[in-house]
PDB file of C-alpha atoms in Angstrom:
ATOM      1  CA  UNK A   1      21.031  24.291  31.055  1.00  0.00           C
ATOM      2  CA  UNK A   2      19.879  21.128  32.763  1.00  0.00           C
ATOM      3  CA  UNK A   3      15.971  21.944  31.458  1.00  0.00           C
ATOM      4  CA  UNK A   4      17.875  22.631  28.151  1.00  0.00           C
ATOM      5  CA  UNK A   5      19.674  19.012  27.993  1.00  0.00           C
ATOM      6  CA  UNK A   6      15.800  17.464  29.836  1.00  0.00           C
ATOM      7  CA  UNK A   7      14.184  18.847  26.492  1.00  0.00           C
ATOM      8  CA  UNK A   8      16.289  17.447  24.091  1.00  0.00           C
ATOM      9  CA  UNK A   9      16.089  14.080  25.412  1.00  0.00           C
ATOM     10  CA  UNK A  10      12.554  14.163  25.781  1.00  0.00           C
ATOM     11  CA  UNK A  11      13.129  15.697  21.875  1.00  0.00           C
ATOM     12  CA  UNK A  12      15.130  12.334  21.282  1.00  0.00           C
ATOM     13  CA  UNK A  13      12.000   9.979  23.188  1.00  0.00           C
ATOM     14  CA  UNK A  14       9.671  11.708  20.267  1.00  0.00           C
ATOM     15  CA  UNK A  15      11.307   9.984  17.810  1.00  0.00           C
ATOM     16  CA  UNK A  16      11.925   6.639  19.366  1.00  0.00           C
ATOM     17  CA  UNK A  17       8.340   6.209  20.945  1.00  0.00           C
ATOM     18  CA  UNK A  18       6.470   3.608  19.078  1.00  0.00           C
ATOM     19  CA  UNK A  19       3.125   3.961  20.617  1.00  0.00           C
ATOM     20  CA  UNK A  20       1.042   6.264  18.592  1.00  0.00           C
ATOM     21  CA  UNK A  21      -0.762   7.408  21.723  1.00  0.00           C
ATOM     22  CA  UNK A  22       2.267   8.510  24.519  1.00  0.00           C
ATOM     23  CA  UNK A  23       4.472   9.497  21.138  1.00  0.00           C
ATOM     24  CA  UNK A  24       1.392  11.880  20.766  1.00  0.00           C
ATOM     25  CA  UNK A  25       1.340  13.518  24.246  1.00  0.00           C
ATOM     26  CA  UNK A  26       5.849  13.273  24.536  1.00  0.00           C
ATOM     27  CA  UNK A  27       5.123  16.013  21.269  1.00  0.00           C
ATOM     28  CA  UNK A  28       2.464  17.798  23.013  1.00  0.00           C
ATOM     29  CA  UNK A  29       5.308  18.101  26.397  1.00  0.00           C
ATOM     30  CA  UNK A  30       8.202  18.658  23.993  1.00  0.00           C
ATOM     31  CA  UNK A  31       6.940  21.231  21.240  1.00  0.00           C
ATOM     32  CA  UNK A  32       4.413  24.373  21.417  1.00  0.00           C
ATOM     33  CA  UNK A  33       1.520  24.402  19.105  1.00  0.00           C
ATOM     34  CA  UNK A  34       3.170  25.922  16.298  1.00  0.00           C
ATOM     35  CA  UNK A  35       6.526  24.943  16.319  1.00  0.00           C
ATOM     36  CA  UNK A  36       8.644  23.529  12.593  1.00  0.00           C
ATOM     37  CA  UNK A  37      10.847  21.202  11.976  1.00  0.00           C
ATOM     38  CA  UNK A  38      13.200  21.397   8.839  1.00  0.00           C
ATOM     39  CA  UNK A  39      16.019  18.930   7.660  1.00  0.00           C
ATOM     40  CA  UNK A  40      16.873  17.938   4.650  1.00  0.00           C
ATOM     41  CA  UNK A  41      14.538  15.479   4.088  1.00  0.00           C
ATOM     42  CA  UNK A  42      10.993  15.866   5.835  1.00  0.00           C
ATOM     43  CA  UNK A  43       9.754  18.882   7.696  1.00  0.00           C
ATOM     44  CA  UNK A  44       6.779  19.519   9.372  1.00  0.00           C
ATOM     45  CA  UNK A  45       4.593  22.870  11.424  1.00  0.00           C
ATOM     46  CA  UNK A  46       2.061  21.815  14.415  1.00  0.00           C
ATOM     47  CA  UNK A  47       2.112  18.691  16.500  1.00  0.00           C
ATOM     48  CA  UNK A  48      -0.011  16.820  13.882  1.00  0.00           C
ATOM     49  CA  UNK A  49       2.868  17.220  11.306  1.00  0.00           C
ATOM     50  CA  UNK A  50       5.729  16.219  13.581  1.00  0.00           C
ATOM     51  CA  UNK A  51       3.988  13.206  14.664  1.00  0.00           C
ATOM     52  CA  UNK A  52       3.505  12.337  11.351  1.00  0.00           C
ATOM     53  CA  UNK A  53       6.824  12.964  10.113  1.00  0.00           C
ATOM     54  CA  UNK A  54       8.213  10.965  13.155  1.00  0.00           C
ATOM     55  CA  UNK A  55       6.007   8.055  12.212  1.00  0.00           C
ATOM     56  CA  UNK A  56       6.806   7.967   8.557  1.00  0.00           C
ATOM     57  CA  UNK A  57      10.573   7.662   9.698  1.00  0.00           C
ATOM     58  CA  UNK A  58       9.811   5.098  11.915  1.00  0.00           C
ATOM     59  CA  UNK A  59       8.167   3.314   8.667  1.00  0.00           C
ATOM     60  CA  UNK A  60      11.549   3.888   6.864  1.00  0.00           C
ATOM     61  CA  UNK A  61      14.170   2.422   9.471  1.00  0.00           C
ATOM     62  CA  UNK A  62      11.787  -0.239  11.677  1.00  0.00           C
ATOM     63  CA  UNK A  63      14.080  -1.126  14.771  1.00  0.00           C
ATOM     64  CA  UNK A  64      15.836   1.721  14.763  1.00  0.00           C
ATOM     65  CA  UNK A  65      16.990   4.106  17.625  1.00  0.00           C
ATOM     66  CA  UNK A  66      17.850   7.614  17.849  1.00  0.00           C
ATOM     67  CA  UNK A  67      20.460   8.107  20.482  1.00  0.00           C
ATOM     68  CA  UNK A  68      22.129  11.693  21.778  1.00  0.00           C
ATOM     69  CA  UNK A  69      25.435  11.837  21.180  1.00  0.00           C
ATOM     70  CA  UNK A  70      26.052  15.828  22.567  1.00  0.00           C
ATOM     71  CA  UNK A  71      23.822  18.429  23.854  1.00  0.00           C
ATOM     72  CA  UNK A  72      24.434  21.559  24.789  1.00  0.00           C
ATOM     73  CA  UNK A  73      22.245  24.821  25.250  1.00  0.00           C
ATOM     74  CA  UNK A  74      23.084  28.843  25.107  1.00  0.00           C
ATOM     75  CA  UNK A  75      20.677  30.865  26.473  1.00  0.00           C
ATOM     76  CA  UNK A  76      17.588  30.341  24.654  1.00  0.00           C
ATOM     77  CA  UNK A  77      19.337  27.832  22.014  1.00  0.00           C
ATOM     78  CA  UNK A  78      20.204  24.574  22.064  1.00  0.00           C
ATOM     79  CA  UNK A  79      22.399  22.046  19.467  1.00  0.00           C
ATOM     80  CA  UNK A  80      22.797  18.643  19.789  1.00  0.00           C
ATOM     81  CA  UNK A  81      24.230  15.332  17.835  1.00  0.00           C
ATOM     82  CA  UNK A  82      22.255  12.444  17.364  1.00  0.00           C
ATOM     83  CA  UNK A  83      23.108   8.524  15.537  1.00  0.00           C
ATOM     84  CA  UNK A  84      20.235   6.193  14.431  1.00  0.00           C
ATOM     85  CA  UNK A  85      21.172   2.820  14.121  1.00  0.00           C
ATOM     86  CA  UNK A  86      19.670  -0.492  14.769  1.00  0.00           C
ATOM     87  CA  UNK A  87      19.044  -1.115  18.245  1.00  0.00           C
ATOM     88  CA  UNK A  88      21.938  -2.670  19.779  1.00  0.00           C
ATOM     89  CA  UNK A  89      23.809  -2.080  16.086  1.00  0.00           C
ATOM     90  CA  UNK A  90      26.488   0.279  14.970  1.00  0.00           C
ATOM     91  CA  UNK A  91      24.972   3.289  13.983  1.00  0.00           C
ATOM     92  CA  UNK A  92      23.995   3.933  10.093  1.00  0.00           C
ATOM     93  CA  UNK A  93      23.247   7.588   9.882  1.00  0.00           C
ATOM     94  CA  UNK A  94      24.356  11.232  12.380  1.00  0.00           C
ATOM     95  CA  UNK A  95      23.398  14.144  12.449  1.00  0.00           C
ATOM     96  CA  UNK A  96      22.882  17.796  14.357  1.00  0.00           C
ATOM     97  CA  UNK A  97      20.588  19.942  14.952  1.00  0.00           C
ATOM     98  CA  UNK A  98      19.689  23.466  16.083  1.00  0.00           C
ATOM     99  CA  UNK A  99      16.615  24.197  17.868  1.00  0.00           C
ATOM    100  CA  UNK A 100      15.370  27.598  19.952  1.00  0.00           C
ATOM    101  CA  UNK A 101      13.383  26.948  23.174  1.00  0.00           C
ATOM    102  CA  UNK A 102      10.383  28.882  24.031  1.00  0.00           C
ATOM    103  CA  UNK A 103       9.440  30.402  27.187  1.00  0.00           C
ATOM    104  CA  UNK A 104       7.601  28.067  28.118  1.00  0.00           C
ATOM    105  CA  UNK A 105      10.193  26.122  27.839  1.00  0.00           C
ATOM    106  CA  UNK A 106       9.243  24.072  25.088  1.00  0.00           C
ATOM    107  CA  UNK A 107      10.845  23.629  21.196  1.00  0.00           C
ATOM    108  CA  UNK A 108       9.799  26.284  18.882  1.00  0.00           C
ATOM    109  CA  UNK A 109      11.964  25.207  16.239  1.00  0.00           C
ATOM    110  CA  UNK A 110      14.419  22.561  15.133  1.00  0.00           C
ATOM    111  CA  UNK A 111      17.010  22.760  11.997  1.00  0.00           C
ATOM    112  CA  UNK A 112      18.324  19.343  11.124  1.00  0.00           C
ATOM    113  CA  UNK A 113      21.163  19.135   9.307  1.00  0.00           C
ATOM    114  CA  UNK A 114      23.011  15.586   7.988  1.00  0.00           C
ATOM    115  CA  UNK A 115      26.608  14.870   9.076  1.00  0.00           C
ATOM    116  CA  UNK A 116      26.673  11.372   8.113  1.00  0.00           C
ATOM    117  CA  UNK A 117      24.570   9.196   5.574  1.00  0.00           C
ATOM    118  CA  UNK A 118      25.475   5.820   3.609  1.00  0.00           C
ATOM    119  CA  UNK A 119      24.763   6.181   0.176  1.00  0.00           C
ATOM    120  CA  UNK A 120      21.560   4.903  -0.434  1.00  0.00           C
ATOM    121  CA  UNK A 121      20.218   4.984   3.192  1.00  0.00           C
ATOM    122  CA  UNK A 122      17.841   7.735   2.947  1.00  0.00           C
ATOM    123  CA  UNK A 123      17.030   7.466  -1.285  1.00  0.00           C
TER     124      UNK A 123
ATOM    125  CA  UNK B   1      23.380  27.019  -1.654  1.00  0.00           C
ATOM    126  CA  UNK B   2      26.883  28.213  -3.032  1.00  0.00           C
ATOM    127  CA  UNK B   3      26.448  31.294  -1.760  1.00  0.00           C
ATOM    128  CA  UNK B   4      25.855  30.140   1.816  1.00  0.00           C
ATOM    129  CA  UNK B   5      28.982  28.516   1.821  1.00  0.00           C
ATOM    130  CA  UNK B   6      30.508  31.541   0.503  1.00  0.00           C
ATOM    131  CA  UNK B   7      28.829  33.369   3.309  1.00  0.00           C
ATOM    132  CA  UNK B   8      30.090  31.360   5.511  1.00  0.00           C
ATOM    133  CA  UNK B   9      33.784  30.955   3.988  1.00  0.00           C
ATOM    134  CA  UNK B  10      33.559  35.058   4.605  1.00  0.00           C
ATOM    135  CA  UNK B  11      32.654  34.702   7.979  1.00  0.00           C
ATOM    136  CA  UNK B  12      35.497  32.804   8.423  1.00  0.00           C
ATOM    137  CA  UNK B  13      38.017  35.154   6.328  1.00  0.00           C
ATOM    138  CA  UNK B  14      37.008  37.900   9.213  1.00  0.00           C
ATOM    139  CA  UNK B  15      37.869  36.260  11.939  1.00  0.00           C
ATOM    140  CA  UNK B  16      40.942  35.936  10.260  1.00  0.00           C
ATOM    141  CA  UNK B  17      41.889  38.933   8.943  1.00  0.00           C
ATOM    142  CA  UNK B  18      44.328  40.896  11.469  1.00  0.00           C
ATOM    143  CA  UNK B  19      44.188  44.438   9.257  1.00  0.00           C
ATOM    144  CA  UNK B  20      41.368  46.386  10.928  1.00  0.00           C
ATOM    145  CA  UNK B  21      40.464  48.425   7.519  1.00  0.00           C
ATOM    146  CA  UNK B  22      40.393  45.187   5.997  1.00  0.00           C
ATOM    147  CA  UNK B  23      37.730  43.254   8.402  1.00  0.00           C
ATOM    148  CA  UNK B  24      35.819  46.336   8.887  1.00  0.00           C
ATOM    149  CA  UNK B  25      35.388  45.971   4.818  1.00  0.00           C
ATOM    150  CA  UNK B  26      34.476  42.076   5.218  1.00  0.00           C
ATOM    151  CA  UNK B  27      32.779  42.633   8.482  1.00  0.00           C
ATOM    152  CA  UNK B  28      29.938  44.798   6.511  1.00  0.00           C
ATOM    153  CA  UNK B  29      29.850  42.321   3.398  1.00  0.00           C
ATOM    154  CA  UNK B  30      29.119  39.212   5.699  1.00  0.00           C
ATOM    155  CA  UNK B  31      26.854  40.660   8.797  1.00  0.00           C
ATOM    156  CA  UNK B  32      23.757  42.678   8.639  1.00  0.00           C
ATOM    157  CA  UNK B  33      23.844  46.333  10.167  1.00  0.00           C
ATOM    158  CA  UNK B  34      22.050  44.751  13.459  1.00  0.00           C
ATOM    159  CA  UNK B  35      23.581  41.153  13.192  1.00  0.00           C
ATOM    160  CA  UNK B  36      24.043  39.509  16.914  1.00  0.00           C
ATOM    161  CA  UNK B  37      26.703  36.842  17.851  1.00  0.00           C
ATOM    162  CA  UNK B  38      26.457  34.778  20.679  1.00  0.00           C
ATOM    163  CA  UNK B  39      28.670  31.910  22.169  1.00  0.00           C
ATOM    164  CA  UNK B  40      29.721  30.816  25.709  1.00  0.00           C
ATOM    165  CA  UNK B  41      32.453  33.342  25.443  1.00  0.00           C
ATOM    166  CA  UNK B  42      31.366  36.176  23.672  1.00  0.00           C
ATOM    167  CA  UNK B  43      28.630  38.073  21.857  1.00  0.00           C
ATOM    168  CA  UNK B  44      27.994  41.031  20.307  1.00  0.00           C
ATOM    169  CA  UNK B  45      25.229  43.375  18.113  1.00  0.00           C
ATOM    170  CA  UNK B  46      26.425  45.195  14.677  1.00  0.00           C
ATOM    171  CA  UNK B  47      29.223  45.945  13.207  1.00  0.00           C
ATOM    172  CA  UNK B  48      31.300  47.504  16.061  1.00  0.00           C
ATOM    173  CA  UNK B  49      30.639  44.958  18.629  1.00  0.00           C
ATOM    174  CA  UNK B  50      31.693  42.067  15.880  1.00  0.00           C
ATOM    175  CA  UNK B  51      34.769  43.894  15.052  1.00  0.00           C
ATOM    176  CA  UNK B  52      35.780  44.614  18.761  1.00  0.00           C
ATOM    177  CA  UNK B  53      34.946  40.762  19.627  1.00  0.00           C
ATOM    178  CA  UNK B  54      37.172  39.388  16.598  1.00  0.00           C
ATOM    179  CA  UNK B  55      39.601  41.812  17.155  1.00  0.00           C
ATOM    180  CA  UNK B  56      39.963  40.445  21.134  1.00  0.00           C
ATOM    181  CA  UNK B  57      40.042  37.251  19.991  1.00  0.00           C
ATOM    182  CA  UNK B  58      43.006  37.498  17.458  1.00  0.00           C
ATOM    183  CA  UNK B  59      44.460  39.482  20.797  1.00  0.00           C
ATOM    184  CA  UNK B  60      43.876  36.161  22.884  1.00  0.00           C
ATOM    185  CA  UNK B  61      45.057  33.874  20.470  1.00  0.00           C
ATOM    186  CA  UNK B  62      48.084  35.525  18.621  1.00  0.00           C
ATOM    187  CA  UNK B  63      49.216  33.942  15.343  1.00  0.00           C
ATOM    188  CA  UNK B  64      46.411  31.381  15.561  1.00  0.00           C
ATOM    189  CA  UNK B  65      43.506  31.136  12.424  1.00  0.00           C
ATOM    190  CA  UNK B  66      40.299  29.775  11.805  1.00  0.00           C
ATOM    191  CA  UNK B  67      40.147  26.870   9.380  1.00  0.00           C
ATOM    192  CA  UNK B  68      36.507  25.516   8.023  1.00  0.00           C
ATOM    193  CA  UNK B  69      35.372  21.929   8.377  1.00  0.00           C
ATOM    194  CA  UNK B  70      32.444  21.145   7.806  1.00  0.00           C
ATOM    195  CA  UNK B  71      29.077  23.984   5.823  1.00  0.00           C
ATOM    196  CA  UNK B  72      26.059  23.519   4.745  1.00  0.00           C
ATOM    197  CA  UNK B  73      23.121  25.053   4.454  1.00  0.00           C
ATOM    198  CA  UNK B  74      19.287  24.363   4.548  1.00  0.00           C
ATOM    199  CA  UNK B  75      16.781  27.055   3.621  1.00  0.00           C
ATOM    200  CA  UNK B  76      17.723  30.426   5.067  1.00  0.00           C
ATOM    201  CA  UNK B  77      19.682  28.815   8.002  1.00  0.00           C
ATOM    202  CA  UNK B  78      23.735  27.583   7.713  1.00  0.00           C
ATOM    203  CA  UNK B  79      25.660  25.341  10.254  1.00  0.00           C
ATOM    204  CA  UNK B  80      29.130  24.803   9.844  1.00  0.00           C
ATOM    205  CA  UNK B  81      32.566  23.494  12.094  1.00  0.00           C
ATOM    206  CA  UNK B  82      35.714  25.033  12.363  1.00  0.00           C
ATOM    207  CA  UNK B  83      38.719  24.714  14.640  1.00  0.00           C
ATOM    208  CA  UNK B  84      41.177  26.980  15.740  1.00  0.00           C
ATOM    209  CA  UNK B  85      45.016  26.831  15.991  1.00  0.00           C
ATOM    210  CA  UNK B  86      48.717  28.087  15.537  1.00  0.00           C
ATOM    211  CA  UNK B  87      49.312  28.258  11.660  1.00  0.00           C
ATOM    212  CA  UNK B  88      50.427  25.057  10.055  1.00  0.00           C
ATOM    213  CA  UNK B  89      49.849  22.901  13.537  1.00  0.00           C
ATOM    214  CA  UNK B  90      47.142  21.035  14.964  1.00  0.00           C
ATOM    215  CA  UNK B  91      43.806  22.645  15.752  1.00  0.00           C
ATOM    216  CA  UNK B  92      43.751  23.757  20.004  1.00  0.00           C
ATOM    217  CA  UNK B  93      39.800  24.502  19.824  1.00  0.00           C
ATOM    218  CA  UNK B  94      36.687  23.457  17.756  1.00  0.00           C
ATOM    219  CA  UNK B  95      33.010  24.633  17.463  1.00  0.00           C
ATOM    220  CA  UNK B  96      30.284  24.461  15.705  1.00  0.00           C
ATOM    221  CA  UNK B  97      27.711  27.043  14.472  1.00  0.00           C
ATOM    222  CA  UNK B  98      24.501  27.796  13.656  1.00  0.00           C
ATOM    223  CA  UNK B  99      23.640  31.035  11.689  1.00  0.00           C
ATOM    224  CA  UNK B 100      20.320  32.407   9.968  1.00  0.00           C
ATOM    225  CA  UNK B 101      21.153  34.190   6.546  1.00  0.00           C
ATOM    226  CA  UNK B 102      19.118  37.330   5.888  1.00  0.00           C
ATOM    227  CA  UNK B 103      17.114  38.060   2.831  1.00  0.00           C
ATOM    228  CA  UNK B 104      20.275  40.526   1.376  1.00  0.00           C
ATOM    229  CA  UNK B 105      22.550  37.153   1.175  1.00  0.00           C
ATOM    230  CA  UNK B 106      24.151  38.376   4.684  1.00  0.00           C
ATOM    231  CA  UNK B 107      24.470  36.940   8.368  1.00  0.00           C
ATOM    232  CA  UNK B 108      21.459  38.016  10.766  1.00  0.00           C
ATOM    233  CA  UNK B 109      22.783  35.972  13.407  1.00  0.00           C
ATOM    234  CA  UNK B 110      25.541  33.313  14.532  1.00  0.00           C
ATOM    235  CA  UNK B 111      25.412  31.207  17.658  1.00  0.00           C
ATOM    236  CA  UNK B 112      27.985  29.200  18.539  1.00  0.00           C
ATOM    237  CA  UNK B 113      29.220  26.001  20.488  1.00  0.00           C
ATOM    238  CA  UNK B 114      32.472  24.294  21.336  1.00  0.00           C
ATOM    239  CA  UNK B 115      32.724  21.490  20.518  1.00  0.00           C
ATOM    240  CA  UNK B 116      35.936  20.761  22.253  1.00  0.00           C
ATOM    241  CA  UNK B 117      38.459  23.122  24.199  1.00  0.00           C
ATOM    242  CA  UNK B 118      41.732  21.767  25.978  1.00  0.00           C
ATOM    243  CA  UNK B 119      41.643  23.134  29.881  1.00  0.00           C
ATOM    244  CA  UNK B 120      42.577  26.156  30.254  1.00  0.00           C
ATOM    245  CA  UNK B 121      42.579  27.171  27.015  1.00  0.00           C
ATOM    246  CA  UNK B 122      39.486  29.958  26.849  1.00  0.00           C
ATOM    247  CA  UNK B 123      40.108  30.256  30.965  1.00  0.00           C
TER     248      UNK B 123
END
């Protein structure tokens, strides 16, 4: 469970990391080779597609934070809550998502889903 | 996308349906013949497992039903809340869960996660 909750904020450091260069080896620690991400808006299949998904939201919301707001895991799953905000701001847009862990411990896949989102925010 | 939350308004309907000829009925509509359900709690594989896991449930929590909150869906996955309590009062328990729809419109798998359980209550 710990490992489970280590991942997902290491998931969560993906998205906020900045720097093109550690961002690129977090994803390498955080995601196996093949691994997909689907939400409603972006997805992505391979490290090179995440990281470029991740950067392209960083384009969209410049400043902004991801921060956890649950984890939890079950056996080879994990779910977890997230905000993004401005840092130090309330936060603008939540959501969840669903992910499976590999054995080597490692996200194979992530399902995001939207609980939250101004109109307008993500047009 | 209708039809996953019609899925998933079905999934719901069986864990409240006390008649067992009934649920058995709903139980084969909603789950595939090998469908697995896993949360901290419980689990179970096919049809008779499901059945004998709602059916313990409804045992634990007498006169209490299942109420929907929150569905969506996003490809061939669903998520969706729901909390639990005596009829007409407030809710005791609430999860959320995570599902992947098979290609026949029906549930391959559920895993779920509280997302909030008063002590004692599940001891």
């Amino acid at each position: 469970m710990t490992e489970h909750i280590e991942l997902i904020v290491r998931y969560i450091d993906c998205w906020n990391e900045a720097d093109a260069h550690r961002r690129r080896a977090l994803i390498a620690r955080t995601w196996t080779e093949d691994a997909s991400y689907v939400d409603p808006l972006m997805h992505g299949t391979g490290h090179d597609a995440i990281d470029a998904m991740i950067e392209a939201a960083q384009r969209r919301f410049p400043g902004f934070r991801f921060s956890l707001t649950r984890a939890d895991g079950l056996h080879e799953f994990v779910r977890f809550s997230w905000e993004l905000g401005p840092e130090g701001g309330a936060a603008l847009i939540e959501g969840s998502d669903f992910g499976v862990v590999a054995s080597d411990g490692r996200l194979q896949m992530i399902r995001g889903f939207l609980d939250r989102v101004p109109e307008g925010a993500v047009a």
